[in-house]
Amino acid sequence: MNDAKKSNTSTVDRLRVLGPVFSLQDMVLHFDITPEQASVYLNRWAQTPNVKKFGPGVAFNLLFHPDAEDKQMGLALTKVLRRPFLMVGGSSIYHSGWTTQVHRQMEIAVPIMRGKTSLPKLSCGVKLVPRSVRQFNKLNTHINPNASGGDHIPVVMPAYALADAYIATKAGKGQGLLTPADEIDKDYLDDSEVESFRSALKDLGASEELIAEAIEEYEACLDPDSEDTSPGFF
């Protein structure tokens, strides 16, 4: 493509051929431009309502796909991370139906190699949380088949998500991850989840002392048959 034709191609025409989520690499391939030129275009577009940056070199095409942020989050995560990911924390608790409290952010666990904790900053209320490969693989074997985080985002079973968040929080690494006991609605549980929570804590490496502390804190809200000891109004 010659330089004159490149310069005469409008933003609308360029965005028309891009998908709901696109990367700098997509732009380079589609428009026969350099990565530097693609970066300039993306920065310019992101200053308009047409495009919203999501992470390093990845953005949502809102001009032709206005619902991309809601419907294509899994694709966006795939393009940014290029590695497996899982929904954990309060997001998992909400999408699994243990609470009606809408979580303000989406927590996504990603595997990292030993000594490497740096993760990209993302927009749209998405927070990446690092997990060792061993810990990630354990979480990955407990995916909730009845829950969906939207657009192919696997959701960790709520007992494991709660256990993972509890362990991380007590280690000072889980700010905002943990769903408080009073936000879990036991009326939405079919059976007691106390033992599944205990088992998850043990499987994820919690000490006996930490397990006892966690069970004491969450036992009442994880058992639908437990008596409500909260103060009444009558």
PDB file of C-alpha atoms in Angstrom:
ATOM      1  CA  MET A   1       0.000   0.000   0.000  1.00  0.00           C
ATOM      2  CA  ASN A   2       1.495   3.364  -0.962  1.00  0.00           C
ATOM      3  CA  ASP A   3       1.803   6.252   1.497  1.00  0.00           C
ATOM      4  CA  ALA A   4      -0.846   8.368  -0.237  1.00  0.00           C
ATOM      5  CA  LYS A   5      -3.450   5.622   0.011  1.00  0.00           C
ATOM      6  CA  LYS A   6      -2.530   4.992   3.652  1.00  0.00           C
ATOM      7  CA  SER A   7      -3.039   8.638   4.573  1.00  0.00           C
ATOM      8  CA  ASN A   8      -6.362   8.833   2.733  1.00  0.00           C
ATOM      9  CA  THR A   9      -7.856   5.867   4.584  1.00  0.00           C
ATOM     10  CA  SER A  10     -10.290   7.223   7.184  1.00  0.00           C
ATOM     11  CA  THR A  11     -10.581   6.138  10.786  1.00  0.00           C
ATOM     12  CA  VAL A  12     -14.042   4.751  10.061  1.00  0.00           C
ATOM     13  CA  ASP A  13     -12.708   2.662   7.188  1.00  0.00           C
ATOM     14  CA  ARG A  14      -9.899   1.308   9.351  1.00  0.00           C
ATOM     15  CA  LEU A  15     -12.151   0.427  12.268  1.00  0.00           C
ATOM     16  CA  ARG A  16     -14.669  -1.182   9.926  1.00  0.00           C
ATOM     17  CA  VAL A  17     -12.221  -3.964   9.056  1.00  0.00           C
ATOM     18  CA  LEU A  18     -11.083  -4.544  12.635  1.00  0.00           C
ATOM     19  CA  GLY A  19     -12.928  -6.874  14.990  1.00  0.00           C
ATOM     20  CA  PRO A  20     -14.610  -6.014  18.314  1.00  0.00           C
ATOM     21  CA  VAL A  21     -11.215  -6.394  20.013  1.00  0.00           C
ATOM     22  CA  PHE A  22      -8.014  -5.601  18.169  1.00  0.00           C
ATOM     23  CA  SER A  23      -4.302  -5.356  18.837  1.00  0.00           C
ATOM     24  CA  LEU A  24      -1.394  -3.403  17.409  1.00  0.00           C
ATOM     25  CA  GLN A  25      -0.391  -6.577  15.595  1.00  0.00           C
ATOM     26  CA  ASP A  26      -3.836  -6.753  13.977  1.00  0.00           C
ATOM     27  CA  MET A  27      -3.404  -3.178  12.764  1.00  0.00           C
ATOM     28  CA  VAL A  28       0.050  -3.895  11.353  1.00  0.00           C
ATOM     29  CA  LEU A  29      -1.259  -6.918   9.439  1.00  0.00           C
ATOM     30  CA  HIS A  30      -4.445  -5.249   8.155  1.00  0.00           C
ATOM     31  CA  PHE A  31      -3.009  -1.891   7.138  1.00  0.00           C
ATOM     32  CA  ASP A  32       0.578  -2.705   6.156  1.00  0.00           C
ATOM     33  CA  ILE A  33       1.997  -0.181   8.618  1.00  0.00           C
ATOM     34  CA  THR A  34       4.772  -0.305  11.197  1.00  0.00           C
ATOM     35  CA  PRO A  35       4.156  -1.043  14.894  1.00  0.00           C
ATOM     36  CA  GLU A  36       5.133   2.557  15.639  1.00  0.00           C
ATOM     37  CA  GLN A  37       2.522   3.889  13.229  1.00  0.00           C
ATOM     38  CA  ALA A  38      -0.078   1.523  14.684  1.00  0.00           C
ATOM     39  CA  SER A  39       0.695   2.826  18.174  1.00  0.00           C
ATOM     40  CA  VAL A  40       0.202   6.429  17.019  1.00  0.00           C
ATOM     41  CA  TYR A  41      -3.155   5.557  15.448  1.00  0.00           C
ATOM     42  CA  LEU A  42      -4.313   3.677  18.536  1.00  0.00           C
ATOM     43  CA  ASN A  43      -3.369   6.505  20.906  1.00  0.00           C
ATOM     44  CA  ARG A  44      -5.228   8.957  18.682  1.00  0.00           C
ATOM     45  CA  TRP A  45      -8.332   6.796  18.408  1.00  0.00           C
ATOM     46  CA  ALA A  46      -8.392   6.165  22.166  1.00  0.00           C
ATOM     47  CA  GLN A  47      -8.984   9.893  22.683  1.00  0.00           C
ATOM     48  CA  THR A  48     -12.400   9.489  21.024  1.00  0.00           C
ATOM     49  CA  PRO A  49     -15.497   7.473  22.058  1.00  0.00           C
ATOM     50  CA  ASN A  50     -14.826   5.106  19.152  1.00  0.00           C
ATOM     51  CA  VAL A  51     -12.061   3.108  20.820  1.00  0.00           C
ATOM     52  CA  LYS A  52     -11.314   2.138  24.405  1.00  0.00           C
ATOM     53  CA  LYS A  53      -7.905   0.872  25.455  1.00  0.00           C
ATOM     54  CA  PHE A  54      -7.987  -2.294  27.518  1.00  0.00           C
ATOM     55  CA  GLY A  55      -4.374  -3.235  28.062  1.00  0.00           C
ATOM     56  CA  PRO A  56      -0.957  -2.888  26.440  1.00  0.00           C
ATOM     57  CA  GLY A  57      -1.546  -2.791  22.692  1.00  0.00           C
ATOM     58  CA  VAL A  58      -5.155  -4.033  22.896  1.00  0.00           C
ATOM     59  CA  ALA A  59      -8.400  -2.074  22.564  1.00  0.00           C
ATOM     60  CA  PHE A  60     -12.147  -2.368  22.079  1.00  0.00           C
ATOM     61  CA  ASN A  61     -13.685  -1.229  18.786  1.00  0.00           C
ATOM     62  CA  LEU A  62     -16.768   0.553  20.122  1.00  0.00           C
ATOM     63  CA  LEU A  63     -17.631   2.292  16.865  1.00  0.00           C
ATOM     64  CA  PHE A  64     -18.790  -0.892  15.175  1.00  0.00           C
ATOM     65  CA  HIS A  65     -19.161  -3.062  18.270  1.00  0.00           C
ATOM     66  CA  PRO A  66     -20.610  -0.860  21.048  1.00  0.00           C
ATOM     67  CA  ASP A  67     -21.166  -3.863  23.345  1.00  0.00           C
ATOM     68  CA  ALA A  68     -17.624  -5.218  22.912  1.00  0.00           C
ATOM     69  CA  GLU A  69     -16.566  -4.357  26.454  1.00  0.00           C
ATOM     70  CA  ASP A  70     -19.433  -6.431  27.869  1.00  0.00           C
ATOM     71  CA  LYS A  71     -19.500  -9.240  25.322  1.00  0.00           C
ATOM     72  CA  GLN A  72     -15.848  -9.730  24.337  1.00  0.00           C
ATOM     73  CA  MET A  73     -13.901  -9.591  27.593  1.00  0.00           C
ATOM     74  CA  GLY A  74     -12.600 -13.133  27.178  1.00  0.00           C
ATOM     75  CA  LEU A  75     -11.199 -12.314  23.754  1.00  0.00           C
ATOM     76  CA  ALA A  76      -9.605  -9.143  25.111  1.00  0.00           C
ATOM     77  CA  LEU A  77      -7.943 -11.073  27.935  1.00  0.00           C
ATOM     78  CA  THR A  78      -6.684 -13.670  25.464  1.00  0.00           C
ATOM     79  CA  LYS A  79      -5.078 -11.014  23.285  1.00  0.00           C
ATOM     80  CA  VAL A  80      -3.431  -9.236  26.236  1.00  0.00           C
ATOM     81  CA  LEU A  81      -2.288 -12.233  28.265  1.00  0.00           C
ATOM     82  CA  ARG A  82      -1.609 -14.933  25.671  1.00  0.00           C
ATOM     83  CA  ARG A  83      -1.730 -17.467  28.505  1.00  0.00           C
ATOM     84  CA  PRO A  84      -4.479 -19.259  30.488  1.00  0.00           C
ATOM     85  CA  PHE A  85      -6.607 -17.278  32.933  1.00  0.00           C
ATOM     86  CA  LEU A  86      -9.373 -17.909  35.476  1.00  0.00           C
ATOM     87  CA  MET A  87     -12.019 -15.834  37.209  1.00  0.00           C
ATOM     88  CA  VAL A  88     -11.464 -15.879  40.976  1.00  0.00           C
ATOM     89  CA  GLY A  89     -12.280 -13.783  44.051  1.00  0.00           C
ATOM     90  CA  GLY A  90     -15.590 -12.064  44.586  1.00  0.00           C
ATOM     91  CA  SER A  91     -16.290 -12.242  40.855  1.00  0.00           C
ATOM     92  CA  SER A  92     -16.434 -16.029  41.059  1.00  0.00           C
ATOM     93  CA  ILE A  93     -18.636 -15.908  44.160  1.00  0.00           C
ATOM     94  CA  TYR A  94     -21.086 -13.618  42.348  1.00  0.00           C
ATOM     95  CA  HIS A  95     -21.157 -15.536  39.053  1.00  0.00           C
ATOM     96  CA  SER A  96     -21.603 -18.810  40.962  1.00  0.00           C
ATOM     97  CA  GLY A  97     -24.702 -17.480  42.683  1.00  0.00           C
ATOM     98  CA  TRP A  98     -23.470 -17.390  46.276  1.00  0.00           C
ATOM     99  CA  THR A  99     -24.215 -13.681  46.602  1.00  0.00           C
ATOM    100  CA  THR A 100     -26.353 -11.013  44.990  1.00  0.00           C
ATOM    101  CA  GLN A 101     -23.723  -8.366  45.723  1.00  0.00           C
ATOM    102  CA  VAL A 102     -22.344  -7.277  42.361  1.00  0.00           C
ATOM    103  CA  HIS A 103     -18.573  -7.182  42.607  1.00  0.00           C
ATOM    104  CA  ARG A 104     -17.005  -3.866  41.598  1.00  0.00           C
ATOM    105  CA  GLN A 105     -14.054  -5.458  39.839  1.00  0.00           C
ATOM    106  CA  MET A 106     -13.327  -8.648  37.931  1.00  0.00           C
ATOM    107  CA  GLU A 107     -10.440 -10.627  39.422  1.00  0.00           C
ATOM    108  CA  ILE A 108      -8.531 -12.743  36.930  1.00  0.00           C
ATOM    109  CA  ALA A 109      -5.862 -15.186  38.096  1.00  0.00           C
ATOM    110  CA  VAL A 110      -2.911 -15.837  35.782  1.00  0.00           C
ATOM    111  CA  PRO A 111       0.004 -18.250  36.202  1.00  0.00           C
ATOM    112  CA  ILE A 112       3.449 -16.750  36.671  1.00  0.00           C
ATOM    113  CA  MET A 113       6.911 -18.237  36.846  1.00  0.00           C
ATOM    114  CA  ARG A 114       8.853 -18.107  40.101  1.00  0.00           C
ATOM    115  CA  GLY A 115      10.295 -14.647  40.740  1.00  0.00           C
ATOM    116  CA  LYS A 116       8.136 -12.915  38.126  1.00  0.00           C
ATOM    117  CA  THR A 117       5.147 -11.055  39.558  1.00  0.00           C
ATOM    118  CA  SER A 118       4.827  -8.205  37.049  1.00  0.00           C
ATOM    119  CA  LEU A 119       1.472  -8.121  35.284  1.00  0.00           C
ATOM    120  CA  PRO A 120      -0.007  -5.526  32.921  1.00  0.00           C
ATOM    121  CA  LYS A 121      -2.478  -2.947  34.163  1.00  0.00           C
ATOM    122  CA  LEU A 122      -5.914  -3.331  32.601  1.00  0.00           C
ATOM    123  CA  SER A 123      -8.923  -1.032  32.359  1.00  0.00           C
ATOM    124  CA  CYS A 124     -12.646  -1.836  32.537  1.00  0.00           C
ATOM    125  CA  GLY A 125     -12.489  -2.878  36.199  1.00  0.00           C
ATOM    126  CA  VAL A 126     -10.318  -5.935  35.543  1.00  0.00           C
ATOM    127  CA  LYS A 127      -7.637  -6.805  38.096  1.00  0.00           C
ATOM    128  CA  LEU A 128      -5.001  -9.433  37.384  1.00  0.00           C
ATOM    129  CA  VAL A 129      -3.791 -11.500  40.320  1.00  0.00           C
ATOM    130  CA  PRO A 130      -0.626 -13.609  40.032  1.00  0.00           C
ATOM    131  CA  ARG A 131      -0.646 -17.241  41.058  1.00  0.00           C
ATOM    132  CA  SER A 132       2.166 -19.772  41.011  1.00  0.00           C
ATOM    133  CA  VAL A 133       1.879 -22.382  38.284  1.00  0.00           C
ATOM    134  CA  ARG A 134       1.176 -25.021  40.954  1.00  0.00           C
ATOM    135  CA  GLN A 135      -1.566 -22.958  42.589  1.00  0.00           C
ATOM    136  CA  PHE A 136      -3.072 -21.993  39.243  1.00  0.00           C
ATOM    137  CA  ASN A 137      -3.194 -25.610  38.097  1.00  0.00           C
ATOM    138  CA  LYS A 138      -5.037 -26.583  41.287  1.00  0.00           C
ATOM    139  CA  LEU A 139      -7.610 -23.850  40.716  1.00  0.00           C
ATOM    140  CA  ASN A 140      -7.897 -24.859  37.077  1.00  0.00           C
ATOM    141  CA  THR A 141      -9.009 -28.363  38.043  1.00  0.00           C
ATOM    142  CA  HIS A 142     -11.995 -26.914  39.903  1.00  0.00           C
ATOM    143  CA  ILE A 143     -13.974 -24.979  37.306  1.00  0.00           C
ATOM    144  CA  ASN A 144     -17.666 -24.348  37.876  1.00  0.00           C
ATOM    145  CA  PRO A 145     -19.515 -25.936  34.912  1.00  0.00           C
ATOM    146  CA  ASN A 146     -22.686 -24.038  35.791  1.00  0.00           C
ATOM    147  CA  ALA A 147     -21.187 -20.567  35.888  1.00  0.00           C
ATOM    148  CA  SER A 148     -20.003 -18.268  33.147  1.00  0.00           C
ATOM    149  CA  GLY A 149     -17.991 -15.100  33.479  1.00  0.00           C
ATOM    150  CA  GLY A 150     -19.004 -14.189  29.950  1.00  0.00           C
ATOM    151  CA  ASP A 151     -17.246 -14.840  26.641  1.00  0.00           C
ATOM    152  CA  HIS A 152     -15.362 -17.992  27.578  1.00  0.00           C
ATOM    153  CA  ILE A 153     -13.949 -16.820  30.911  1.00  0.00           C
ATOM    154  CA  PRO A 154     -13.702 -19.936  33.120  1.00  0.00           C
ATOM    155  CA  VAL A 155     -15.014 -19.437  36.651  1.00  0.00           C
ATOM    156  CA  VAL A 156     -13.379 -21.201  39.598  1.00  0.00           C
ATOM    157  CA  MET A 157     -15.719 -23.125  41.910  1.00  0.00           C
ATOM    158  CA  PRO A 158     -16.877 -20.754  44.665  1.00  0.00           C
ATOM    159  CA  ALA A 159     -15.454 -22.800  47.554  1.00  0.00           C
ATOM    160  CA  TYR A 160     -12.034 -22.731  45.885  1.00  0.00           C
ATOM    161  CA  ALA A 161     -12.352 -19.053  44.954  1.00  0.00           C
ATOM    162  CA  LEU A 162     -13.215 -18.221  48.566  1.00  0.00           C
ATOM    163  CA  ALA A 163     -10.354 -20.367  49.903  1.00  0.00           C
ATOM    164  CA  ASP A 164      -7.882 -18.823  47.457  1.00  0.00           C
ATOM    165  CA  ALA A 165      -9.008 -15.302  48.386  1.00  0.00           C
ATOM    166  CA  TYR A 166      -8.868 -16.070  52.120  1.00  0.00           C
ATOM    167  CA  ILE A 167      -5.316 -17.423  51.915  1.00  0.00           C
ATOM    168  CA  ALA A 168      -4.152 -14.500  49.773  1.00  0.00           C
ATOM    169  CA  THR A 169      -5.802 -11.940  52.051  1.00  0.00           C
ATOM    170  CA  LYS A 170      -4.248 -13.385  55.199  1.00  0.00           C
ATOM    171  CA  ALA A 171      -0.882 -13.299  53.438  1.00  0.00           C
ATOM    172  CA  GLY A 172      -1.392  -9.606  52.695  1.00  0.00           C
ATOM    173  CA  LYS A 173      -1.705 -10.169  48.943  1.00  0.00           C
ATOM    174  CA  GLY A 174      -5.440 -10.287  48.358  1.00  0.00           C
ATOM    175  CA  GLN A 175      -6.753  -6.753  48.764  1.00  0.00           C
ATOM    176  CA  GLY A 176     -10.325  -6.631  47.485  1.00  0.00           C
ATOM    177  CA  LEU A 177     -10.453 -10.350  46.650  1.00  0.00           C
ATOM    178  CA  LEU A 178     -12.264 -11.687  49.693  1.00  0.00           C
ATOM    179  CA  THR A 179     -16.053 -11.717  49.909  1.00  0.00           C
ATOM    180  CA  PRO A 180     -17.074 -10.965  53.525  1.00  0.00           C
ATOM    181  CA  ALA A 181     -19.112 -13.644  55.278  1.00  0.00           C
ATOM    182  CA  ASP A 182     -22.104 -11.330  55.635  1.00  0.00           C
ATOM    183  CA  GLU A 183     -22.312 -10.935  51.835  1.00  0.00           C
ATOM    184  CA  ILE A 184     -22.737 -14.663  51.202  1.00  0.00           C
ATOM    185  CA  ASP A 185     -26.426 -15.541  51.133  1.00  0.00           C
ATOM    186  CA  LYS A 186     -26.899 -19.063  52.467  1.00  0.00           C
ATOM    187  CA  ASP A 187     -30.459 -19.073  51.125  1.00  0.00           C
ATOM    188  CA  TYR A 188     -28.945 -19.516  47.663  1.00  0.00           C
ATOM    189  CA  LEU A 189     -27.032 -22.654  48.710  1.00  0.00           C
ATOM    190  CA  ASP A 190     -28.671 -26.043  48.145  1.00  0.00           C
ATOM    191  CA  ASP A 191     -26.458 -27.866  50.635  1.00  0.00           C
ATOM    192  CA  SER A 192     -23.807 -27.052  53.188  1.00  0.00           C
ATOM    193  CA  GLU A 193     -20.548 -25.890  51.591  1.00  0.00           C
ATOM    194  CA  VAL A 194     -18.557 -25.957  54.834  1.00  0.00           C
ATOM    195  CA  GLU A 195     -16.693 -29.158  54.002  1.00  0.00           C
ATOM    196  CA  SER A 196     -16.015 -28.114  50.409  1.00  0.00           C
ATOM    197  CA  PHE A 197     -14.533 -24.871  51.747  1.00  0.00           C
ATOM    198  CA  ARG A 198     -12.442 -26.781  54.289  1.00  0.00           C
ATOM    199  CA  SER A 199     -11.239 -29.187  51.599  1.00  0.00           C
ATOM    200  CA  ALA A 200     -10.326 -26.328  49.267  1.00  0.00           C
ATOM    201  CA  LEU A 201      -8.338 -24.557  51.974  1.00  0.00           C
ATOM    202  CA  LYS A 202      -6.395 -27.733  52.684  1.00  0.00           C
ATOM    203  CA  ASP A 203      -5.802 -28.460  49.004  1.00  0.00           C
ATOM    204  CA  LEU A 204      -4.468 -24.935  48.451  1.00  0.00           C
ATOM    205  CA  GLY A 205      -1.974 -25.317  51.277  1.00  0.00           C
ATOM    206  CA  ALA A 206      -3.568 -23.507  54.221  1.00  0.00           C
ATOM    207  CA  SER A 207      -2.264 -24.425  57.673  1.00  0.00           C
ATOM    208  CA  GLU A 208      -4.519 -26.181  60.170  1.00  0.00           C
ATOM    209  CA  GLU A 209      -4.625 -22.976  62.197  1.00  0.00           C
ATOM    210  CA  LEU A 210      -5.699 -20.909  59.207  1.00  0.00           C
ATOM    211  CA  ILE A 211      -8.308 -23.493  58.226  1.00  0.00           C
ATOM    212  CA  ALA A 212      -9.811 -23.396  61.718  1.00  0.00           C
ATOM    213  CA  GLU A 213      -9.907 -19.601  61.628  1.00  0.00           C
ATOM    214  CA  ALA A 214     -11.565 -19.562  58.197  1.00  0.00           C
ATOM    215  CA  ILE A 215     -14.188 -22.157  59.143  1.00  0.00           C
ATOM    216  CA  GLU A 216     -15.065 -20.252  62.306  1.00  0.00           C
ATOM    217  CA  GLU A 217     -15.559 -17.087  60.254  1.00  0.00           C
ATOM    218  CA  TYR A 218     -17.570 -18.617  57.382  1.00  0.00           C
ATOM    219  CA  GLU A 219     -19.283 -21.709  58.772  1.00  0.00           C
ATOM    220  CA  ALA A 220     -22.640 -20.074  59.521  1.00  0.00           C
ATOM    221  CA  CYS A 221     -23.000 -18.464  56.102  1.00  0.00           C
ATOM    222  CA  LEU A 222     -22.018 -21.643  54.233  1.00  0.00           C
ATOM    223  CA  ASP A 223     -24.619 -23.857  55.879  1.00  0.00           C
ATOM    224  CA  PRO A 224     -28.226 -23.186  54.793  1.00  0.00           C
ATOM    225  CA  ASP A 225     -29.500 -25.168  57.782  1.00  0.00           C
ATOM    226  CA  SER A 226     -27.615 -23.159  60.382  1.00  0.00           C
ATOM    227  CA  GLU A 227     -29.591 -20.908  62.677  1.00  0.00           C
ATOM    228  CA  ASP A 228     -29.402 -17.184  62.036  1.00  0.00           C
ATOM    229  CA  THR A 229     -27.856 -15.702  65.160  1.00  0.00           C
ATOM    230  CA  SER A 230     -27.935 -12.116  63.935  1.00  0.00           C
ATOM    231  CA  PRO A 231     -29.958  -9.676  66.051  1.00  0.00           C
ATOM    232  CA  GLY A 232     -33.627  -9.550  65.131  1.00  0.00           C
ATOM    233  CA  PHE A 233     -35.897  -6.584  64.834  1.00  0.00           C
ATOM    234  CA  PHE A 234     -38.812  -8.018  66.783  1.00  0.00           C
TER     235      PHE A 234
END
